[in-house]
Coordinates of C-alpha atoms in Angstrom, one line a residue:
M4 CA -31.7 -30.5 -50.0
D5 CA -32.3 -27.0 -49.6
A6 CA -30.3 -24.7 -52.3
D7 CA -28.2 -23.4 -49.5
W8 CA -26.5 -26.6 -48.4
V9 CA -23.8 -24.8 -46.0
A10 CA -26.8 -23.3 -43.6
R11 CA -28.4 -26.6 -43.8
F12 CA -25.5 -28.7 -42.7
A13 CA -24.4 -25.9 -40.0
D14 CA -28.2 -26.4 -38.7
E15 CA -27.3 -30.1 -38.4
V16 CA -24.1 -29.7 -37.1
I17 CA -25.3 -27.1 -34.2
A18 CA -28.0 -29.6 -33.1
E19 CA -25.9 -32.8 -33.1
A20 CA -23.3 -30.8 -31.2
E21 CA -25.7 -29.7 -28.6
R22 CA -26.8 -33.3 -28.0
R23 CA -23.2 -34.7 -28.0
A24 CA -21.3 -32.1 -26.0
P25 CA -23.5 -29.2 -25.0
G26 CA -21.4 -25.8 -24.2
K27 CA -18.2 -27.2 -25.8
P28 CA -16.6 -25.7 -28.8
I29 CA -17.9 -27.5 -32.0
V30 CA -15.3 -29.4 -33.9
C31 CA -15.3 -29.8 -37.7
A32 CA -12.3 -31.8 -39.2
S33 CA -10.3 -32.6 -42.4
G34 CA -7.6 -34.8 -43.2
L35 CA -4.7 -34.4 -45.7
S36 CA -1.9 -36.9 -46.7
P37 CA 1.2 -34.9 -47.8
S38 CA 2.6 -37.5 -49.6
G39 CA 2.7 -35.3 -53.0
P40 CA 1.2 -32.5 -54.4
I41 CA -1.8 -31.7 -52.3
H42 CA -4.5 -31.2 -55.5
L43 CA -7.9 -29.5 -56.3
G44 CA -9.7 -32.6 -55.3
N45 CA -8.4 -32.9 -51.9
L46 CA -9.0 -29.1 -51.4
R47 CA -12.8 -30.4 -51.2
E48 CA -11.7 -32.3 -48.2
V49 CA -11.0 -29.0 -46.6
M50 CA -13.4 -26.4 -48.1
T51 CA -16.5 -28.3 -47.1
P52 CA -16.1 -28.4 -43.3
H53 CA -14.5 -24.9 -43.8
L54 CA -17.5 -23.6 -45.3
V55 CA -19.8 -25.3 -42.5
A56 CA -17.4 -24.2 -39.4
D57 CA -17.3 -20.5 -40.9
E58 CA -21.3 -20.2 -40.9
I59 CA -21.3 -21.7 -37.4
R60 CA -19.1 -18.9 -36.4
R61 CA -21.1 -16.3 -38.2
R62 CA -23.8 -17.3 -36.0
G63 CA -21.6 -16.9 -32.8
H64 CA -21.1 -20.2 -31.6
E65 CA -17.5 -21.3 -30.9
C66 CA -16.3 -23.6 -33.7
V67 CA -12.8 -25.1 -34.4
H68 CA -11.9 -26.5 -37.9
I69 CA -8.9 -29.1 -37.4
L70 CA -6.9 -30.3 -40.1
S71 CA -5.2 -33.4 -39.3
W72 CA -1.7 -33.6 -41.5
D73 CA -1.2 -37.4 -42.0
D74 CA 2.6 -36.8 -41.9
F75 CA 3.2 -40.2 -40.0
D76 CA 2.0 -42.3 -43.1
R77 CA 4.4 -44.4 -45.0
F78 CA 6.1 -43.1 -47.8
R79 CA 4.4 -45.1 -50.7
K80 CA 6.3 -44.8 -54.1
V81 CA 8.9 -42.4 -55.8
P82 CA 6.8 -40.2 -57.9
A83 CA 7.8 -39.4 -61.6
G84 CA 10.4 -36.6 -61.7
V85 CA 12.2 -37.6 -58.6
D86 CA 15.7 -39.3 -58.0
P87 CA 14.7 -42.9 -58.2
S88 CA 17.3 -43.5 -55.4
W89 CA 14.3 -42.1 -52.9
S90 CA 13.0 -45.8 -53.2
E91 CA 15.1 -46.7 -50.3
H92 CA 13.1 -44.3 -48.2
I93 CA 9.8 -46.2 -49.1
G94 CA 8.2 -47.4 -46.1
K95 CA 9.4 -44.6 -43.9
P96 CA 7.1 -42.0 -42.2
L97 CA 6.7 -39.2 -44.6
T98 CA 8.5 -36.8 -41.9
S99 CA 11.7 -39.0 -42.2
V100 CA 12.1 -39.0 -45.8
P101 CA 14.3 -35.9 -47.2
A102 CA 12.5 -33.7 -49.5
P103 CA 13.0 -33.6 -52.7
P104 CA 16.1 -32.3 -54.6
G105 CA 16.4 -28.3 -54.1
S106 CA 13.6 -27.9 -51.5
P107 CA 14.0 -25.6 -48.6
H108 CA 11.9 -27.6 -46.4
P109 CA 13.2 -30.3 -43.7
N110 CA 11.6 -33.3 -44.9
W111 CA 9.2 -34.6 -47.5
A112 CA 5.8 -33.9 -45.8
E113 CA 6.9 -30.4 -44.9
H114 CA 7.4 -29.6 -48.5
F115 CA 3.7 -30.8 -49.7
K116 CA 2.3 -29.3 -46.5
A117 CA 3.9 -25.5 -47.2
P118 CA 2.3 -24.8 -50.4
M119 CA -1.1 -25.9 -49.3
A120 CA -1.0 -24.1 -45.9
A121 CA -0.1 -20.9 -47.9
A122 CA -3.0 -21.4 -50.4
L123 CA -5.3 -21.8 -47.6
A124 CA -3.9 -18.6 -45.8
E125 CA -4.7 -16.7 -49.1
M126 CA -8.2 -18.1 -49.1
G127 CA -9.0 -17.0 -45.8
V128 CA -9.3 -20.6 -44.5
E129 CA -8.6 -20.6 -40.8
F130 CA -7.7 -24.0 -39.2
R131 CA -5.6 -25.9 -36.5
G132 CA -3.2 -27.9 -37.9
I133 CA -2.4 -31.4 -36.1
S134 CA 0.8 -33.2 -37.3
Q135 CA 0.0 -37.1 -36.5
T136 CA 3.9 -37.0 -36.3
E137 CA 3.9 -34.8 -33.3
M138 CA 0.7 -36.7 -31.9
Y139 CA 1.7 -40.2 -31.9
T140 CA 5.8 -39.5 -31.2
S141 CA 4.7 -37.5 -28.2
G142 CA 2.8 -40.2 -26.7
A143 CA -0.7 -38.2 -27.0
Y144 CA -2.5 -41.3 -28.2
R145 CA -0.8 -43.7 -25.9
E146 CA -4.0 -44.9 -24.2
Q147 CA -6.2 -44.9 -26.8
V148 CA -3.2 -47.2 -28.8
L149 CA -3.0 -49.5 -25.5
L150 CA -7.0 -49.8 -25.7
A151 CA -7.0 -50.9 -29.4
M152 CA -4.5 -53.6 -28.5
R153 CA -6.5 -54.6 -25.8
E154 CA -9.6 -54.7 -27.9
R155 CA -8.0 -56.3 -31.1
R156 CA -10.1 -59.4 -31.1
R157 CA -13.4 -57.2 -31.1
I158 CA -11.7 -55.1 -34.0
D159 CA -10.7 -58.0 -36.0
A160 CA -14.3 -59.2 -35.9
I161 CA -15.5 -56.0 -37.2
L162 CA -13.0 -55.7 -39.8
G163 CA -13.7 -59.5 -40.4
Q164 CA -17.3 -58.7 -41.7
Y165 CA -15.9 -56.9 -44.6
R166 CA -12.7 -58.6 -45.7
T167 CA -14.3 -61.1 -48.5
K168 CA -16.1 -58.1 -49.9
A169 CA -12.7 -56.2 -50.0
K170 CA -11.1 -58.6 -52.0
A171 CA -12.9 -57.8 -55.2
K172 CA -11.7 -54.2 -54.8
V173 CA -8.4 -54.8 -54.3
A174 CA -7.3 -53.3 -57.8
D175 CA -8.9 -49.9 -57.0
D176 CA -7.0 -49.7 -53.5
D177 CA -4.6 -47.4 -55.0
E178 CA -7.1 -45.2 -56.4
A179 CA -9.1 -45.2 -53.2
A180 CA -6.0 -44.1 -51.5
A181 CA -5.5 -41.1 -53.4
L182 CA -9.3 -40.2 -53.3
E183 CA -9.5 -40.4 -49.6
G184 CA -8.5 -36.8 -48.5
S185 CA -7.0 -38.5 -45.6
G186 CA -4.9 -41.7 -44.7
A187 CA -4.8 -44.7 -47.2
A188 CA -7.8 -46.4 -48.0
G189 CA -5.7 -49.6 -49.1
E190 CA -3.1 -50.0 -46.6
D191 CA -2.6 -53.1 -44.2
D192 CA -5.6 -53.3 -41.7
G193 CA -3.5 -55.2 -39.2
S194 CA -4.2 -58.7 -40.2
G195 CA -1.5 -61.1 -40.8
A196 CA -0.5 -64.7 -40.3
G197 CA 0.8 -64.1 -36.7
G198 CA -2.7 -62.9 -35.6
Y199 CA -4.3 -59.5 -35.8
Y200 CA -2.4 -56.4 -34.2
P201 CA -3.9 -52.7 -34.9
Y202 CA -0.5 -51.3 -34.3
K203 CA 2.1 -50.9 -36.8
P204 CA 5.6 -50.3 -35.5
Y205 CA 8.3 -48.5 -37.7
C206 CA 11.3 -50.6 -37.4
S207 CA 14.2 -48.9 -34.9
V208 CA 17.1 -49.7 -37.3
C209 CA 15.6 -49.0 -40.8
D210 CA 12.6 -46.8 -39.8
R211 CA 10.5 -48.5 -42.3
D212 CA 7.1 -50.1 -41.7
L213 CA 8.1 -53.6 -43.2
T214 CA 7.3 -55.0 -40.0
T215 CA 5.1 -58.1 -38.5
V216 CA 4.2 -57.8 -34.9
T217 CA 4.6 -61.3 -33.7
S218 CA 3.0 -61.2 -30.0
Y219 CA 1.7 -59.0 -27.5
D220 CA 1.2 -59.4 -23.8
D221 CA -1.8 -57.3 -22.6
E222 CA -0.2 -57.2 -19.1
T223 CA 3.2 -56.1 -19.8
T224 CA 2.7 -54.4 -23.0
A225 CA 5.7 -56.3 -24.5
L226 CA 5.2 -56.2 -28.2
A227 CA 7.5 -58.2 -30.2
Y228 CA 8.1 -57.7 -33.9
T229 CA 10.4 -58.7 -36.6
C230 CA 11.2 -56.5 -39.9
A231 CA 11.9 -57.5 -43.6
C232 CA 15.4 -55.8 -43.1
G233 CA 16.5 -58.6 -40.7
H234 CA 15.7 -56.8 -37.2
A235 CA 13.8 -58.1 -34.6
E236 CA 13.1 -56.9 -31.1
T237 CA 10.7 -56.5 -28.4
V238 CA 9.4 -53.0 -27.1
T239 CA 7.2 -52.1 -24.1
L240 CA 4.0 -50.5 -25.9
A241 CA 3.2 -48.3 -22.9
E242 CA 6.6 -46.3 -23.7
H243 CA 6.9 -47.0 -27.5
T244 CA 6.2 -44.1 -29.8
R245 CA 7.7 -45.0 -33.4
G246 CA 4.5 -46.5 -34.7
K247 CA 0.8 -45.8 -35.5
L248 CA -2.7 -47.5 -35.7
V249 CA -3.4 -49.0 -38.9
W250 CA -5.6 -46.4 -40.9
K251 CA -9.1 -48.3 -40.4
V252 CA -8.5 -47.8 -36.5
D253 CA -6.7 -44.5 -36.4
W254 CA -9.4 -42.6 -38.1
P255 CA -12.3 -43.5 -35.7
M256 CA -9.7 -43.4 -32.8
R257 CA -9.0 -39.6 -33.8
W258 CA -13.0 -39.0 -34.0
A259 CA -13.0 -39.9 -30.5
Y260 CA -9.9 -38.2 -29.3
E261 CA -10.9 -34.9 -31.0
G262 CA -14.6 -35.1 -30.3
V263 CA -15.4 -34.4 -34.0
V264 CA -18.9 -33.7 -35.0
F265 CA -18.7 -33.1 -38.6
E266 CA -16.1 -34.2 -41.2
P267 CA -17.2 -35.2 -45.0
S268 CA -15.4 -38.1 -46.8
G269 CA -14.6 -39.0 -50.1
V270 CA -17.0 -40.6 -52.9
D271 CA -15.0 -44.2 -52.2
H272 CA -16.2 -44.2 -48.6
T273 CA -20.1 -45.6 -50.0
S274 CA -18.5 -49.0 -50.5
P275 CA -18.8 -51.8 -47.9
G276 CA -15.7 -52.2 -45.9
S277 CA -14.6 -48.6 -46.5
S278 CA -12.5 -46.8 -43.8
F279 CA -15.8 -44.7 -43.1
V280 CA -18.4 -47.3 -42.9
V281 CA -15.9 -49.5 -40.8
G282 CA -14.9 -46.6 -38.9
G283 CA -18.5 -46.0 -37.6
Q284 CA -18.6 -49.2 -36.0
I285 CA -15.1 -49.0 -34.5
V286 CA -15.5 -45.5 -32.9
R287 CA -18.9 -46.8 -31.1
A288 CA -17.7 -50.3 -30.2
I289 CA -14.2 -49.7 -29.1
F290 CA -13.7 -45.9 -28.6
G291 CA -17.3 -45.4 -27.0
A292 CA -18.0 -42.2 -29.3
D293 CA -20.3 -41.3 -31.8
Q294 CA -19.2 -41.2 -35.7
P295 CA -19.2 -37.7 -37.2
I296 CA -21.9 -36.5 -39.3
G297 CA -20.9 -35.3 -42.7
P298 CA -21.6 -35.5 -46.6
M299 CA -19.9 -37.7 -49.0
Y300 CA -18.1 -35.3 -51.6
A301 CA -17.9 -35.7 -55.3
F302 CA -15.0 -35.7 -57.5
V303 CA -13.5 -32.3 -58.6
G304 CA -12.4 -32.2 -62.5
I305 CA -10.0 -29.9 -64.3
S306 CA -10.5 -28.4 -67.5
G307 CA -7.4 -27.7 -69.6
M308 CA -5.6 -30.8 -67.8
A309 CA -4.1 -32.4 -71.0
K310 CA -2.4 -29.4 -72.1
M311 CA -1.2 -28.5 -68.5
S312 CA 0.1 -32.0 -67.6
S313 CA 2.2 -31.9 -70.6
S314 CA 4.1 -28.9 -69.6
K315 CA 3.9 -29.1 -65.3
G316 CA 3.6 -32.7 -64.8
G317 CA 1.0 -33.8 -62.4
V318 CA -2.3 -32.8 -61.0
P319 CA -3.0 -29.0 -60.3
T320 CA -2.7 -27.9 -56.8
P321 CA -4.7 -25.1 -55.1
A322 CA -1.5 -22.7 -55.5
D323 CA -1.8 -23.2 -59.1
A324 CA -5.5 -22.2 -59.5
L325 CA -4.6 -19.0 -57.4
S326 CA -2.1 -18.3 -59.8
I327 CA -4.9 -17.6 -62.5
M328 CA -7.9 -16.9 -60.4
E329 CA -8.6 -14.6 -57.1
P330 CA -9.1 -16.3 -53.8
A331 CA -12.8 -15.4 -53.7
L332 CA -13.9 -16.9 -57.5
L333 CA -11.9 -20.1 -56.2
R334 CA -14.0 -20.4 -53.1
W335 CA -17.0 -19.5 -54.9
L336 CA -16.4 -22.6 -57.0
Y337 CA -16.8 -24.7 -53.8
A338 CA -19.3 -23.0 -52.2
R339 CA -21.8 -22.9 -55.0
R340 CA -22.2 -26.9 -55.5
R341 CA -23.6 -29.1 -52.7
P342 CA -20.7 -31.5 -51.8
N343 CA -22.4 -34.4 -53.7
Q344 CA -22.2 -32.2 -57.2
S345 CA -18.9 -32.8 -59.1
F346 CA -17.6 -29.4 -61.1
K347 CA -14.7 -28.6 -63.0
V348 CA -11.6 -26.0 -62.2
S349 CA -11.0 -24.6 -65.4
F350 CA -7.1 -23.9 -66.7
D351 CA -8.4 -23.5 -70.4
Q352 CA -10.3 -20.8 -72.1
E353 CA -13.5 -21.8 -69.8
I354 CA -11.7 -19.8 -66.8
Q355 CA -12.8 -16.5 -69.0
R356 CA -16.6 -17.8 -68.9
M357 CA -16.2 -18.6 -65.2
Y358 CA -15.1 -15.1 -64.2
D359 CA -18.1 -13.8 -66.5
E360 CA -20.2 -15.5 -64.3
W361 CA -18.8 -14.2 -61.0
D362 CA -19.0 -10.7 -62.6
T363 CA -22.6 -11.0 -63.5
L364 CA -23.3 -12.4 -60.0
S365 CA -21.4 -9.4 -58.5
R366 CA -23.6 -7.0 -60.2
K367 CA -26.7 -8.7 -59.3
I368 CA -25.6 -8.6 -55.8
A369 CA -25.0 -5.1 -55.9
D370 CA -28.5 -4.2 -57.4
G371 CA -30.5 -6.7 -55.4
S372 CA -31.5 -8.9 -58.0
A373 CA -29.7 -12.1 -57.1
L374 CA -31.5 -15.1 -55.6
P375 CA -31.0 -15.8 -51.8
A376 CA -28.8 -19.1 -52.8
D377 CA -26.8 -17.2 -54.8
Q378 CA -26.3 -14.3 -52.5
A379 CA -25.4 -17.0 -49.8
A380 CA -22.7 -18.4 -52.3
H381 CA -21.2 -15.2 -53.2
R382 CA -21.0 -13.9 -49.5
R383 CA -19.2 -17.4 -48.5
A384 CA -17.1 -16.6 -51.3
A385 CA -16.1 -13.1 -50.6
T386 CA -16.1 -13.0 -47.1
T387 CA -15.3 -15.2 -44.1
A388 CA -16.6 -15.0 -40.1
S389 CA -13.9 -12.7 -39.4
A390 CA -12.7 -11.0 -42.7
T391 CA -13.3 -9.8 -46.2
L392 CA -11.2 -11.2 -49.0
G393 CA -9.3 -8.7 -50.9
E394 CA -10.6 -7.9 -54.2
T395 CA -9.7 -5.9 -57.4
P396 CA -10.5 -2.3 -56.9
R397 CA -11.6 -1.6 -60.7
R398 CA -13.0 -4.6 -62.2
L399 CA -12.5 -5.3 -66.0
P400 CA -13.6 -8.4 -67.6
Y401 CA -11.2 -11.0 -67.1
R402 CA -11.4 -12.0 -70.9
T403 CA -10.4 -8.6 -71.8
L404 CA -7.4 -8.3 -69.5
A405 CA -6.5 -11.8 -71.0
S406 CA -6.8 -10.5 -74.6
V407 CA -4.8 -7.6 -73.8
A408 CA -1.9 -9.7 -72.3
D409 CA -2.1 -11.8 -75.0
I410 CA -1.4 -9.5 -77.8
T411 CA 1.0 -7.1 -75.7
G412 CA 3.1 -9.6 -74.0
G413 CA 2.7 -8.1 -70.8
D414 CA 4.3 -4.9 -71.8
Q415 CA 3.0 -2.8 -68.7
E416 CA 3.1 0.6 -70.5
Q417 CA 1.3 -0.7 -73.7
T418 CA -1.3 -2.6 -71.4
L419 CA -2.1 0.7 -69.6
R420 CA -2.7 2.6 -73.0
I421 CA -5.2 -0.1 -74.4
L422 CA -6.9 -0.5 -71.1
R423 CA -7.3 3.2 -70.8
E424 CA -9.6 2.7 -74.1
F425 CA -11.9 0.5 -72.3
D426 CA -12.1 2.6 -69.3
H427 CA -10.8 6.4 -69.5
E428 CA -10.9 6.6 -65.6
I429 CA -7.9 4.2 -64.8
A430 CA -5.0 5.8 -63.2
G431 CA -2.9 3.2 -63.2
L432 CA -2.4 -0.8 -63.5
D433 CA -2.3 -1.2 -59.7
E434 CA -6.3 -0.5 -59.7
L435 CA -6.6 -3.6 -62.0
R436 CA -4.6 -5.8 -59.6
P437 CA -4.8 -8.7 -58.6
R438 CA -7.0 -9.7 -61.7
L439 CA -4.4 -8.4 -64.1
D440 CA -1.9 -10.3 -62.8
R441 CA -4.0 -13.5 -62.5
A442 CA -4.8 -12.9 -66.2
Q443 CA -1.3 -12.3 -67.3
H444 CA -0.1 -15.4 -65.6
W445 CA -2.7 -17.3 -67.2
V446 CA -1.9 -16.2 -70.8
A447 CA 1.9 -16.8 -70.0
T448 CA 1.7 -20.2 -68.7
Y449 CA -1.6 -22.1 -69.6
V450 CA -2.5 -20.7 -73.2
P451 CA -0.6 -23.1 -75.6
A452 CA 1.7 -21.2 -78.0
E453 CA -0.5 -22.1 -81.1
E454 CA -3.4 -20.3 -79.5
R455 CA -1.4 -17.2 -78.7
T456 CA -2.1 -14.1 -80.8
Q457 CA 0.6 -12.6 -82.6
V458 CA -0.7 -9.4 -84.9
R459 CA 0.6 -9.0 -88.3
E460 CA 3.4 -6.8 -88.8
E461 CA 2.7 -6.2 -92.4
P462 CA -0.6 -6.4 -94.3
D463 CA -1.5 -9.6 -96.0
T464 CA -1.0 -8.4 -99.7
A465 CA -1.8 -12.2 -101.0
L466 CA -5.1 -12.2 -99.3
L467 CA -5.9 -8.7 -99.9
T468 CA -5.4 -9.1 -103.9
T469 CA -7.9 -12.0 -103.8
L470 CA -10.8 -10.3 -102.4
G471 CA -14.0 -9.7 -103.9
T472 CA -16.0 -6.6 -104.1
T473 CA -18.5 -7.6 -101.1
E474 CA -15.4 -8.3 -99.1
R475 CA -13.5 -5.3 -100.0
E476 CA -16.8 -3.0 -99.3
S477 CA -17.0 -4.7 -95.7
L478 CA -13.5 -3.8 -95.2
K479 CA -13.9 0.0 -96.0
L480 CA -17.3 0.3 -94.1
L481 CA -15.2 -0.9 -91.0
A482 CA -12.2 1.2 -91.7
D483 CA -14.6 4.4 -92.1
G484 CA -16.5 3.7 -88.9
L485 CA -13.7 3.1 -86.2
D486 CA -13.6 6.8 -85.3
E487 CA -17.1 7.1 -84.5
H488 CA -17.6 3.8 -82.9
W489 CA -14.1 3.6 -80.8
S490 CA -15.2 2.1 -77.8
L491 CA -15.9 -1.5 -76.8
D492 CA -19.5 -1.3 -77.2
G493 CA -19.3 0.9 -80.3
L494 CA -17.0 -1.5 -81.8
T495 CA -19.1 -4.5 -81.1
A496 CA -22.0 -2.8 -82.7
L497 CA -20.0 -1.9 -85.7
V498 CA -18.4 -5.3 -86.5
Y499 CA -21.9 -7.0 -86.1
G500 CA -23.3 -4.0 -88.0
V501 CA -21.1 -4.1 -91.4
P502 CA -22.7 -7.2 -92.7
K503 CA -26.2 -5.6 -91.6
I504 CA -25.5 -2.5 -93.8
Q505 CA -24.4 -4.7 -96.8
A506 CA -27.7 -6.7 -96.3
G507 CA -29.4 -3.3 -96.5
L508 CA -30.3 -3.1 -93.0
D509 CA -29.8 -0.4 -90.3
L510 CA -26.8 -0.7 -88.2
S511 CA -28.7 -1.4 -85.0
A512 CA -31.5 -3.7 -86.7
K513 CA -32.4 -6.7 -84.5
A514 CA -32.5 -9.4 -87.3
A515 CA -31.0 -12.6 -87.2
T516 CA -31.5 -14.6 -90.1
P517 CA -29.1 -17.5 -91.1
E518 CA -27.9 -15.6 -94.1
L519 CA -27.2 -12.8 -91.9
K520 CA -25.2 -15.0 -89.2
A521 CA -23.4 -16.6 -92.0
A522 CA -22.4 -13.5 -93.5
Q523 CA -21.2 -12.2 -89.8
R524 CA -18.9 -15.4 -89.4
A525 CA -17.3 -14.8 -92.6
F526 CA -16.7 -11.4 -92.1
F527 CA -15.1 -11.9 -88.8
A528 CA -13.0 -14.8 -90.1
L529 CA -11.8 -12.5 -92.8
L530 CA -10.9 -9.5 -90.2
Y531 CA -8.8 -12.5 -88.0
R532 CA -7.1 -13.5 -91.1
L533 CA -5.8 -10.1 -91.7
L534 CA -5.3 -9.1 -88.5
V535 CA -3.5 -12.5 -86.7
G536 CA -3.2 -14.6 -89.8
R537 CA -5.7 -17.3 -88.4
E538 CA -9.7 -17.6 -88.3
T539 CA -10.1 -17.4 -84.8
G540 CA -8.9 -15.4 -81.9
P541 CA -9.5 -12.7 -79.0
R542 CA -12.9 -11.1 -79.2
L543 CA -12.8 -8.7 -82.2
P544 CA -13.7 -5.3 -80.2
T545 CA -10.9 -6.3 -77.9
L546 CA -8.6 -7.2 -80.8
L547 CA -9.5 -3.8 -82.4
L548 CA -8.9 -1.8 -79.4
T549 CA -5.7 -3.4 -78.6
V550 CA -4.1 -3.1 -82.2
G551 CA -5.0 0.5 -82.4
R552 CA -7.3 2.3 -85.2
D553 CA -4.3 3.4 -87.3
R554 CA -2.7 -0.3 -87.4
V555 CA -6.2 -1.7 -88.2
R556 CA -6.7 0.5 -91.2
R557 CA -3.2 -0.5 -92.5
L558 CA -3.7 -4.3 -92.1
I559 CA -7.1 -4.1 -93.9
A560 CA -6.5 -1.3 -96.6
S561 CA -7.2 -3.1 -99.9

């Protein structure tokens, strides 16, 4: 595939849309189930079509990105941390389940939709949201439901080709359901002892889907069902709106109803009998439409997850990521990798390297040296067809801001004083926002307590009295050079240069022998022990600037 995967898919989608429905708006689609926190893996379900739809709009075509909220799905299980009494709602539509305790939202689905919608807005993702509860209960899909019931034997035959293959996969169903951004891979496909029916009613008494359809009359649309709660009744399907098509029929029905041309699918869709494979047959045979084109997308991993889950519980969401990084950076992580490539979103120290990469690319964009594919990914991260995402006016390295936030504990006055050592032209902290706020939040929330930096109040006299001549000399060389080298670049040269001088070399010598590297590591470890009481910490030049030259001299004076 071309390095610019978005442009390649846009080409294909435009050509396919012209073949299918010339002159009509192009439809790209995503689907999300608000059954719990919508995590960063689910975000790929949205970002892939968003980037393609946005490229199509940039080219002047009318394109809509629909996002189906699968809020008429059943409530499957009570998550950890929620009152076990919520188990009484298992089997109800997500929109009929009360929101978790303390939530301002009217129901379970809205509680989890709201933060995702807010995160997408912050990221500049334009979409048309479609509530499946509203679509089904309004009767919008009535003709499609009746058609599926009339054609139930043909649907059953298609599904039957895969059922024996799928039995071996039963153990994976829950995982597959979690991975599929939309719907539920492992749910009932409509088969049962009483025959095959692709429609599942919610009980009119208990509102759960613990129902079994026992008969259906094609002429009158009379549908009889029983429920595990003991209720039994016959309804007229032509008027009934409290139920839905089973997932493997529901998804292709929607492709046809909305005229979807492009929709990606999760990695689990490669298996025989998966919703995407079966849906491709059903949409053509039953609903007379074409299956969308679209890639399989790979897993999105998290680094720093172990530390995070212990304190926060659960998987990180886009809102969590946006609390520690700017929207353009999060967009870039999804834009720069082809959908079939997995990648990680970092909540640990790796976020500093990610930001370094982003800043390096931004400089290359500015001086014209970036490769075309990198230029395209940067453009898609920083802008959309209709807007430019906000950015920090005066960019200091994220790792610098994080180090200062770590050492100052977020004290505004001290932060400004120290950061002016890095850039004398800083008028106020607002110039450094929102990046500064993100770095401060990362330090406060995701850096474990044992990794936080605590600068010594008093010199470590016990350590200082044990130092040999070489170590004392190195500390004196550093103390004597602070005034002359008091800048980020100057202190970098000084801390690397002290061991060079002791080896008889010039401060700026390029030599990098194993012996010199070992001497530099030992010198750095000594400084960390004297300044912060451990052998590692923030980058030394940043640490020295933050601590201040007078305090540094006092802590290393031997």
